[in-house]
mmCIF file of C-alpha atoms in Angstrom:
data_model
loop_
_atom_site.group_PDB
_atom_site.id
_atom_site.type_symbol
_atom_site.label_atom_id
_atom_site.label_comp_id
_atom_site.label_asym_id
_atom_site.label_seq_id
_atom_site.Cartn_x
_atom_site.Cartn_y
_atom_site.Cartn_z
ATOM 1 C CA UNK K 53 -16.313 -31.598 -11.635
ATOM 2 C CA UNK K 54 -18.647 -29.951 -9.123
ATOM 3 C CA UNK K 55 -15.904 -27.647 -7.848
ATOM 4 C CA UNK K 56 -14.901 -26.674 -11.404
ATOM 5 C CA UNK K 57 -18.487 -25.696 -12.189
ATOM 6 C CA UNK K 58 -18.678 -23.733 -8.931
ATOM 7 C CA UNK K 59 -15.471 -21.872 -9.825
ATOM 8 C CA UNK K 60 -16.788 -21.016 -13.312
ATOM 9 C CA UNK K 61 -20.115 -19.864 -11.853
ATOM 10 C CA UNK K 62 -18.297 -17.734 -9.258
ATOM 11 C CA UNK K 63 -16.175 -16.167 -12.000
ATOM 12 C CA UNK K 64 -19.187 -15.170 -14.099
ATOM 13 C CA UNK K 65 -21.052 -13.887 -11.039
ATOM 14 C CA UNK K 66 -18.121 -11.562 -10.287
ATOM 15 C CA UNK K 67 -17.963 -10.478 -13.948
ATOM 16 C CA UNK K 68 -21.686 -9.707 -13.893
ATOM 17 C CA UNK K 69 -21.191 -7.740 -10.668
ATOM 18 C CA UNK K 70 -18.397 -5.726 -12.316
ATOM 19 C CA UNK K 71 -20.693 -4.976 -15.268
ATOM 20 C CA UNK K 72 -23.402 -3.653 -12.928
ATOM 21 C CA UNK K 73 -20.823 -1.621 -10.986
ATOM 22 C CA UNK K 74 -19.304 -0.131 -14.143
ATOM 23 C CA UNK K 75 -22.749 0.815 -15.451
ATOM 24 C CA UNK K 76 -23.464 2.566 -12.145
ATOM 25 C CA UNK K 77 -20.114 4.409 -12.199
ATOM 26 C CA UNK K 78 -21.002 5.536 -15.718
ATOM 27 C CA UNK K 79 -23.842 7.601 -14.253
ATOM 28 C CA UNK K 80 -21.289 9.888 -12.558
ATOM 29 C CA UNK K 81 -18.768 10.447 -15.349
ATOM 30 C CA UNK K 82 -20.556 13.555 -16.652
ATOM 31 C CA UNK K 83 -22.057 14.878 -13.476
ATOM 32 C CA UNK K 84 -24.659 13.061 -11.394
ATOM 33 C CA UNK K 85 -27.263 11.446 -13.664
ATOM 34 C CA UNK K 86 -29.296 8.983 -11.598
ATOM 35 C CA UNK K 87 -31.422 7.697 -14.418
ATOM 36 C CA UNK K 88 -32.647 4.103 -14.640
ATOM 37 C CA UNK K 89 -32.934 4.306 -18.432
ATOM 38 C CA UNK K 90 -29.334 5.517 -18.738
ATOM 39 C CA UNK K 91 -28.211 2.789 -16.329
ATOM 40 C CA UNK K 92 -29.829 0.110 -18.505
ATOM 41 C CA UNK K 93 -28.310 1.728 -21.615
ATOM 42 C CA UNK K 94 -24.889 1.543 -19.939
ATOM 43 C CA UNK K 95 -25.370 -2.167 -19.218
ATOM 44 C CA UNK K 96 -26.315 -2.808 -22.864
ATOM 45 C CA UNK K 97 -23.318 -0.739 -24.041
ATOM 46 C CA UNK K 98 -20.999 -2.731 -21.760
ATOM 47 C CA UNK K 99 -22.324 -6.123 -22.891
ATOM 48 C CA UNK K 100 -22.010 -5.103 -26.547
ATOM 49 C CA UNK K 101 -18.468 -3.882 -25.894
ATOM 50 C CA UNK K 102 -17.462 -7.104 -24.119
ATOM 51 C CA UNK K 103 -18.810 -9.265 -26.937
ATOM 52 C CA UNK K 104 -16.741 -7.226 -29.433
ATOM 53 C CA UNK K 105 -13.830 -5.646 -27.490
ATOM 54 C CA UNK K 106 -12.201 -4.431 -30.703
ATOM 55 C CA UNK K 107 -15.138 -2.039 -31.126
ATOM 56 C CA UNK K 108 -14.643 -0.342 -27.734
ATOM 57 C CA UNK K 109 -13.455 3.193 -28.474
ATOM 58 C CA UNK K 110 -12.542 6.377 -26.648
ATOM 59 C CA UNK K 111 -12.447 9.988 -27.800
ATOM 60 C CA UNK K 112 -8.900 11.349 -27.812
ATOM 61 C CA UNK K 113 -7.715 14.926 -27.134
ATOM 62 C CA UNK K 114 -8.174 15.800 -30.822
ATOM 63 C CA UNK K 115 -11.842 14.742 -30.769
ATOM 64 C CA UNK K 116 -11.347 11.640 -32.927
ATOM 65 C CA UNK K 117 -12.362 8.128 -31.894
ATOM 66 C CA UNK K 118 -9.628 5.584 -31.262
ATOM 67 C CA UNK K 119 -9.727 1.878 -30.491
ATOM 68 C CA UNK K 120 -9.093 1.058 -26.833
ATOM 69 C CA UNK K 121 -6.295 -1.296 -27.868
ATOM 70 C CA UNK K 122 -4.064 1.540 -29.109
ATOM 71 C CA UNK K 123 -2.919 2.291 -25.548
ATOM 72 C CA UNK K 124 -4.624 -0.309 -23.393
ATOM 73 C CA UNK K 125 -2.202 -3.236 -23.342
ATOM 74 C CA UNK K 126 0.925 -1.190 -22.577
ATOM 75 C CA UNK K 127 -0.825 0.493 -19.659
ATOM 76 C CA UNK K 128 -2.413 -2.763 -18.512
ATOM 77 C CA UNK K 129 0.755 -4.869 -18.425
ATOM 78 C CA UNK K 130 2.717 -2.025 -16.806
ATOM 79 C CA UNK K 131 0.202 -1.793 -13.950
ATOM 80 C CA UNK K 132 -0.172 -5.552 -13.538
ATOM 81 C CA UNK K 133 3.600 -6.046 -13.330
ATOM 82 C CA UNK K 134 3.748 -3.416 -10.581
ATOM 83 C CA UNK K 135 0.722 -4.865 -8.791
ATOM 84 C CA UNK K 136 1.703 -8.553 -8.851
ATOM 85 C CA UNK K 137 5.354 -7.840 -8.014
ATOM 86 C CA UNK K 138 4.377 -5.552 -5.119
ATOM 87 C CA UNK K 139 2.025 -8.274 -3.853
ATOM 88 C CA UNK K 140 4.823 -10.865 -3.961
ATOM 89 C CA UNK K 141 7.292 -8.486 -2.266
ATOM 90 C CA UNK K 142 4.804 -7.667 0.501
ATOM 91 C CA UNK K 143 4.241 -11.374 1.223
ATOM 92 C CA UNK K 144 7.983 -12.141 1.286
ATOM 93 C CA UNK K 145 8.733 -9.144 3.535
ATOM 94 C CA UNK K 146 5.820 -9.996 5.835
ATOM 95 C CA UNK K 147 6.934 -13.618 6.225
ATOM 96 C CA UNK K 148 10.599 -12.678 6.748
ATOM 97 C CA UNK K 149 9.840 -10.054 9.437
ATOM 98 C CA UNK K 150 7.506 -12.509 11.177
ATOM 99 C CA UNK K 151 10.228 -15.138 11.185
ATOM 100 C CA UNK K 152 12.771 -12.713 12.679
ATOM 101 C CA UNK K 153 10.267 -11.487 15.260
ATOM 102 C CA UNK K 154 9.506 -14.997 16.453
ATOM 103 C CA UNK K 155 13.217 -15.771 16.867
ATOM 104 C CA UNK K 156 13.926 -12.600 18.878
ATOM 105 C CA UNK K 157 13.479 -12.253 22.667
ATOM 106 C CA UNK K 158 10.122 -10.988 23.965
ATOM 107 C CA UNK K 159 11.267 -7.356 24.493
ATOM 108 C CA UNK K 160 12.701 -7.093 20.973
ATOM 109 C CA UNK K 161 9.563 -8.780 19.675
ATOM 110 C CA UNK K 162 7.343 -6.102 21.210
ATOM 111 C CA UNK K 163 9.615 -3.319 19.903
ATOM 112 C CA UNK K 164 9.295 -4.564 16.308
ATOM 113 C CA UNK K 165 5.509 -4.821 16.643
ATOM 114 C CA UNK K 166 5.359 -1.188 17.848
ATOM 115 C CA UNK K 167 7.537 0.019 14.967
ATOM 116 C CA UNK K 168 5.389 -1.874 12.454
ATOM 117 C CA UNK K 169 2.196 -0.461 13.991
ATOM 118 C CA UNK K 170 3.665 3.035 13.644
ATOM 119 C CA UNK K 171 4.413 2.432 9.968
ATOM 120 C CA UNK K 172 0.869 1.154 9.451
ATOM 121 C CA UNK K 173 -0.544 4.396 10.850
ATOM 122 C CA UNK K 174 1.370 6.527 8.323
ATOM 123 C CA UNK K 175 -0.564 7.545 5.174
ATOM 124 C CA UNK K 176 0.559 6.018 1.870
ATOM 125 C CA UNK K 177 1.097 9.509 0.488
ATOM 126 C CA UNK K 178 3.555 10.423 3.250
ATOM 127 C CA UNK K 179 5.542 7.209 2.762
ATOM 128 C CA UNK K 180 5.846 7.838 -0.984
ATOM 129 C CA UNK K 181 7.010 11.420 -0.478
ATOM 130 C CA UNK K 182 9.583 10.373 2.146
ATOM 131 C CA UNK K 183 11.006 7.693 -0.176
ATOM 132 C CA UNK K 184 11.155 10.073 -3.143
ATOM 133 C CA UNK K 185 12.814 12.794 -1.063
ATOM 134 C CA UNK K 186 15.348 10.310 0.309
ATOM 135 C CA UNK K 187 16.327 9.252 -3.231
ATOM 136 C CA UNK K 188 16.591 12.882 -4.357
ATOM 137 C CA UNK K 189 18.595 13.836 -1.242
ATOM 138 C CA UNK K 190 21.066 10.995 -1.931
ATOM 139 C CA UNK K 191 21.310 12.111 -5.551
ATOM 140 C CA UNK K 192 22.031 15.712 -4.471
ATOM 141 C CA UNK K 193 24.756 14.596 -2.056
ATOM 142 C CA UNK K 194 26.466 11.987 -4.234
ATOM 143 C CA UNK K 195 25.446 12.726 -7.814
ATOM 144 C CA UNK K 196 24.180 9.145 -8.176
ATOM 145 C CA UNK K 197 20.483 8.556 -8.878
ATOM 146 C CA UNK K 198 19.718 5.187 -7.271
ATOM 147 C CA UNK K 199 16.271 4.800 -8.815
ATOM 148 C CA UNK K 200 14.041 6.823 -11.084
ATOM 149 C CA UNK K 201 11.510 8.733 -8.944
ATOM 150 C CA UNK K 202 9.037 9.308 -11.776
ATOM 151 C CA UNK K 203 8.243 7.687 -15.071
ATOM 152 C CA UNK K 204 7.976 9.070 -18.579
ATOM 153 C CA UNK K 205 6.478 7.705 -21.782
ATOM 154 C CA UNK K 206 9.989 6.688 -22.923
ATOM 155 C CA UNK K 207 11.424 5.635 -19.566
ATOM 156 C CA UNK K 208 9.186 3.540 -17.305
ATOM 157 C CA UNK K 209 10.058 3.306 -13.634
ATOM 158 C CA UNK K 210 9.592 0.006 -11.800
ATOM 159 C CA UNK K 211 11.731 -0.501 -8.705
ATOM 160 C CA UNK K 212 10.733 2.473 -6.542
ATOM 161 C CA UNK K 213 6.968 2.189 -7.219
ATOM 162 C CA UNK K 214 7.024 -1.551 -6.488
ATOM 163 C CA UNK K 215 8.894 -1.109 -3.192
ATOM 164 C CA UNK K 216 6.736 1.843 -2.119
ATOM 165 C CA UNK K 217 3.534 0.052 -3.091
ATOM 166 C CA UNK K 218 4.464 -3.075 -1.134
ATOM 167 C CA UNK K 219 5.281 -1.416 2.219
ATOM 168 C CA UNK K 220 1.801 -0.954 3.720
ATOM 169 C CA UNK K 221 0.547 -4.378 2.519
ATOM 170 C CA UNK K 222 3.759 -5.926 3.934
ATOM 171 C CA UNK K 223 2.862 -4.477 7.332
ATOM 172 C CA UNK K 224 -0.609 -6.013 7.094
ATOM 173 C CA UNK K 225 0.838 -9.367 6.013
ATOM 174 C CA UNK K 226 3.246 -9.263 8.962
ATOM 175 C CA UNK K 227 0.519 -8.543 11.518
ATOM 176 C CA UNK K 228 -1.761 -11.264 10.131
ATOM 177 C CA UNK K 229 0.987 -13.910 9.942
ATOM 178 C CA UNK K 230 2.387 -12.994 13.367
ATOM 179 C CA UNK K 231 -1.036 -13.351 14.990
ATOM 180 C CA UNK K 232 -1.719 -16.678 13.269
ATOM 181 C CA UNK K 233 1.833 -17.961 13.887
ATOM 182 C CA UNK K 234 1.672 -17.146 17.622
ATOM 183 C CA UNK K 235 -1.553 -19.137 17.890
ATOM 184 C CA UNK K 236 -0.009 -22.041 15.977
ATOM 185 C CA UNK K 237 3.144 -22.001 18.101
ATOM 186 C CA UNK K 238 1.031 -22.647 21.215
ATOM 187 C CA UNK K 239 -0.304 -25.914 19.847
ATOM 188 C CA UNK K 240 0.752 -29.213 21.376
ATOM 189 C CA UNK K 241 2.661 -30.596 18.396
ATOM 190 C CA UNK K 242 4.864 -27.481 18.198
ATOM 191 C CA UNK K 243 5.611 -27.530 21.932
ATOM 192 C CA UNK K 244 6.443 -31.239 21.694
ATOM 193 C CA UNK K 245 8.729 -30.661 18.700
ATOM 194 C CA UNK K 246 10.517 -27.825 20.549
ATOM 195 C CA UNK K 247 11.035 -30.028 23.605
ATOM 196 C CA UNK K 248 12.731 -32.593 21.368
ATOM 197 C CA UNK K 249 15.112 -29.953 20.003
ATOM 198 C CA UNK K 250 13.668 -29.465 16.528
ATOM 199 C CA UNK K 251 15.109 -26.536 14.573
ATOM 200 C CA UNK K 252 12.979 -23.349 14.912
ATOM 201 C CA UNK K 253 13.463 -22.413 11.264
ATOM 202 C CA UNK K 254 12.266 -25.783 10.022
ATOM 203 C CA UNK K 255 9.281 -25.679 12.353
ATOM 204 C CA UNK K 256 8.291 -22.237 11.107
ATOM 205 C CA UNK K 257 8.708 -22.782 7.368
ATOM 206 C CA UNK K 258 7.736 -26.461 7.150
ATOM 207 C CA UNK K 259 4.888 -26.663 9.661
ATOM 208 C CA UNK K 260 3.655 -23.307 10.958
ATOM 209 C CA UNK K 261 3.440 -21.581 7.569
ATOM 210 C CA UNK K 262 1.925 -24.658 5.985
ATOM 211 C CA UNK K 263 -0.837 -24.863 8.594
ATOM 212 C CA UNK K 264 -1.702 -21.157 8.641
ATOM 213 C CA UNK K 265 -1.596 -20.752 4.838
ATOM 214 C CA UNK K 266 -5.398 -21.187 4.425
ATOM 215 C CA UNK K 267 -6.077 -18.378 6.913
ATOM 216 C CA UNK K 268 -3.478 -16.165 5.216
ATOM 217 C CA UNK K 269 -5.321 -16.602 1.912
ATOM 218 C CA UNK K 270 -8.621 -15.666 3.571
ATOM 219 C CA UNK K 271 -7.097 -12.445 4.959
ATOM 220 C CA UNK K 272 -5.334 -11.649 1.682
ATOM 221 C CA UNK K 273 -8.518 -10.249 0.104
ATOM 222 C CA UNK K 274 -8.218 -7.029 2.103
ATOM 223 C CA UNK K 275 -4.538 -6.787 1.130
ATOM 224 C CA UNK K 276 -5.461 -7.088 -2.564
ATOM 225 C CA UNK K 277 -8.043 -4.308 -2.202
ATOM 226 C CA UNK K 278 -5.540 -2.014 -0.452
ATOM 227 C CA UNK K 279 -2.974 -2.605 -3.194
ATOM 228 C CA UNK K 280 -5.476 -1.837 -5.955
ATOM 229 C CA UNK K 281 -6.798 1.294 -4.258
ATOM 230 C CA UNK K 282 -3.250 2.495 -3.552
ATOM 231 C CA UNK K 283 -2.265 2.118 -7.193
ATOM 232 C CA UNK K 284 -4.588 4.963 -8.204
ATOM 233 C CA UNK K 285 -2.539 7.367 -6.037
ATOM 234 C CA UNK K 286 0.807 5.768 -6.911
ATOM 235 C CA UNK K 287 0.275 6.142 -10.653
ATOM 236 C CA UNK K 288 -0.291 9.871 -10.225
ATOM 237 C CA UNK K 289 2.622 10.474 -7.856
ATOM 238 C CA UNK K 290 5.130 8.464 -9.906
ATOM 239 C CA UNK K 291 3.760 9.782 -13.223
ATOM 240 C CA UNK K 292 2.964 6.238 -14.306
ATOM 241 C CA UNK K 293 0.931 5.719 -17.474
ATOM 242 C CA UNK K 294 -0.895 2.747 -16.019
ATOM 243 C CA UNK K 295 -4.321 1.223 -16.407
ATOM 244 C CA UNK K 296 -5.917 3.285 -13.636
ATOM 245 C CA UNK K 297 -4.716 6.519 -15.232
ATOM 246 C CA UNK K 298 -6.224 5.235 -18.473
ATOM 247 C CA UNK K 299 -9.724 4.677 -17.090
ATOM 248 C CA UNK K 300 -9.607 7.999 -15.212
ATOM 249 C CA UNK K 301 -8.773 9.728 -18.506
ATOM 250 C CA UNK K 302 -11.461 7.805 -20.438
ATOM 251 C CA UNK K 303 -14.218 6.837 -17.962
ATOM 252 C CA UNK K 304 -16.618 5.223 -20.433
ATOM 253 C CA UNK K 305 -18.742 2.424 -18.866
ATOM 254 C CA UNK K 306 -17.541 -0.201 -21.363
ATOM 255 C CA UNK K 307 -13.892 0.803 -20.860
ATOM 256 C CA UNK K 308 -14.291 0.662 -17.063
ATOM 257 C CA UNK K 309 -15.972 -2.770 -17.223
ATOM 258 C CA UNK K 310 -13.419 -4.228 -19.623
ATOM 259 C CA UNK K 311 -10.545 -2.908 -17.489
ATOM 260 C CA UNK K 312 -11.971 -4.202 -14.186
ATOM 261 C CA UNK K 313 -12.569 -7.634 -15.707
ATOM 262 C CA UNK K 314 -9.018 -7.743 -17.088
ATOM 263 C CA UNK K 315 -7.697 -6.824 -13.624
ATOM 264 C CA UNK K 316 -9.853 -9.521 -12.024
ATOM 265 C CA UNK K 317 -8.774 -12.331 -14.388
ATOM 266 C CA UNK K 318 -5.132 -12.681 -13.184
ATOM 267 C CA UNK K 319 -6.280 -12.360 -9.552
ATOM 268 C CA UNK K 320 -8.838 -15.121 -10.175
ATOM 269 C CA UNK K 321 -6.233 -17.360 -11.825
ATOM 270 C CA UNK K 322 -3.749 -16.698 -8.994
ATOM 271 C CA UNK K 323 -6.273 -17.527 -6.278
ATOM 272 C CA UNK K 324 -7.438 -20.632 -8.140
ATOM 273 C CA UNK K 325 -3.880 -21.971 -8.405
ATOM 274 C CA UNK K 326 -3.014 -21.124 -4.782
ATOM 275 C CA UNK K 327 -6.195 -22.689 -3.379
ATOM 276 C CA UNK K 328 -5.536 -25.861 -5.382
ATOM 277 C CA UNK K 329 -1.978 -26.058 -4.005
ATOM 278 C CA UNK K 330 -3.231 -25.509 -0.448
ATOM 279 C CA UNK K 331 -5.879 -28.217 -0.917
ATOM 280 C CA UNK K 332 -3.231 -30.687 -2.087
ATOM 281 C CA UNK K 333 -0.881 -29.799 0.766
ATOM 282 C CA UNK K 334 -3.358 -29.486 3.645
ATOM 283 C CA UNK K 335 -6.548 -31.155 2.458
ATOM 284 C CA UNK K 336 -8.480 -27.937 3.230
ATOM 285 C CA UNK K 337 -10.689 -26.626 0.463
ATOM 286 C CA UNK K 338 -10.974 -22.850 0.475
ATOM 287 C CA UNK K 339 -13.919 -20.791 -0.713
ATOM 288 C CA UNK K 340 -12.954 -17.224 -1.649
#
């Protein structure tokens, strides 16, 4: 019961923090207006909007007011599908490359680490452009468009944005897991299991990953932040009508707060479920 109350309190503390942040951002939507009175007005506007979300409105191109829910949910679910899928892909890729690296000889191991470090140093923008150009080059040579390189209001693109979005986080996941796995592989129980001829794959997936999972979750916060920040650029480059494009187009404090809270909710639920699973499997209770 104590831990449930702590989780609820943590959730509302983050929500309150997002309200304060959104009210502060609202001071810069129409130039710089550092005014305490306006800041307090923004907080009141946000709280009123959150208590009655159906009354949150934005002014459209024609000058008329429209309810946020006319466009919000389509944009929201589109972005969250891309975000959560890219997160899953980055974790799977990171784990798989780590597994291959550990199995390879030392020289090959070092070569992969250097290649991954090189990829990490490349800007997200450059990676996106290279991928888009590669798809267009293949289309020009063969006449076959493998994947849509940009979205439209009628035709949403998923595969290429998800793969592109997951690459840099996958590199981070790989480096984190490789570092933690190498430390775990030096422990006595692993060395003893190897001396008895235990299968390397079973050791890695059944023991090493299980024991380093809590530390992976701790490091995953920075990966989440990189994914979210990258999505702002990705939505522009892939012409995606996502949730970040929505709040950039309509940067009202109540819209920003509502959007940030809706982005935080699935992340909160995901972390809550994962930490509960890790506690049941390892007995280690995580605070995030």
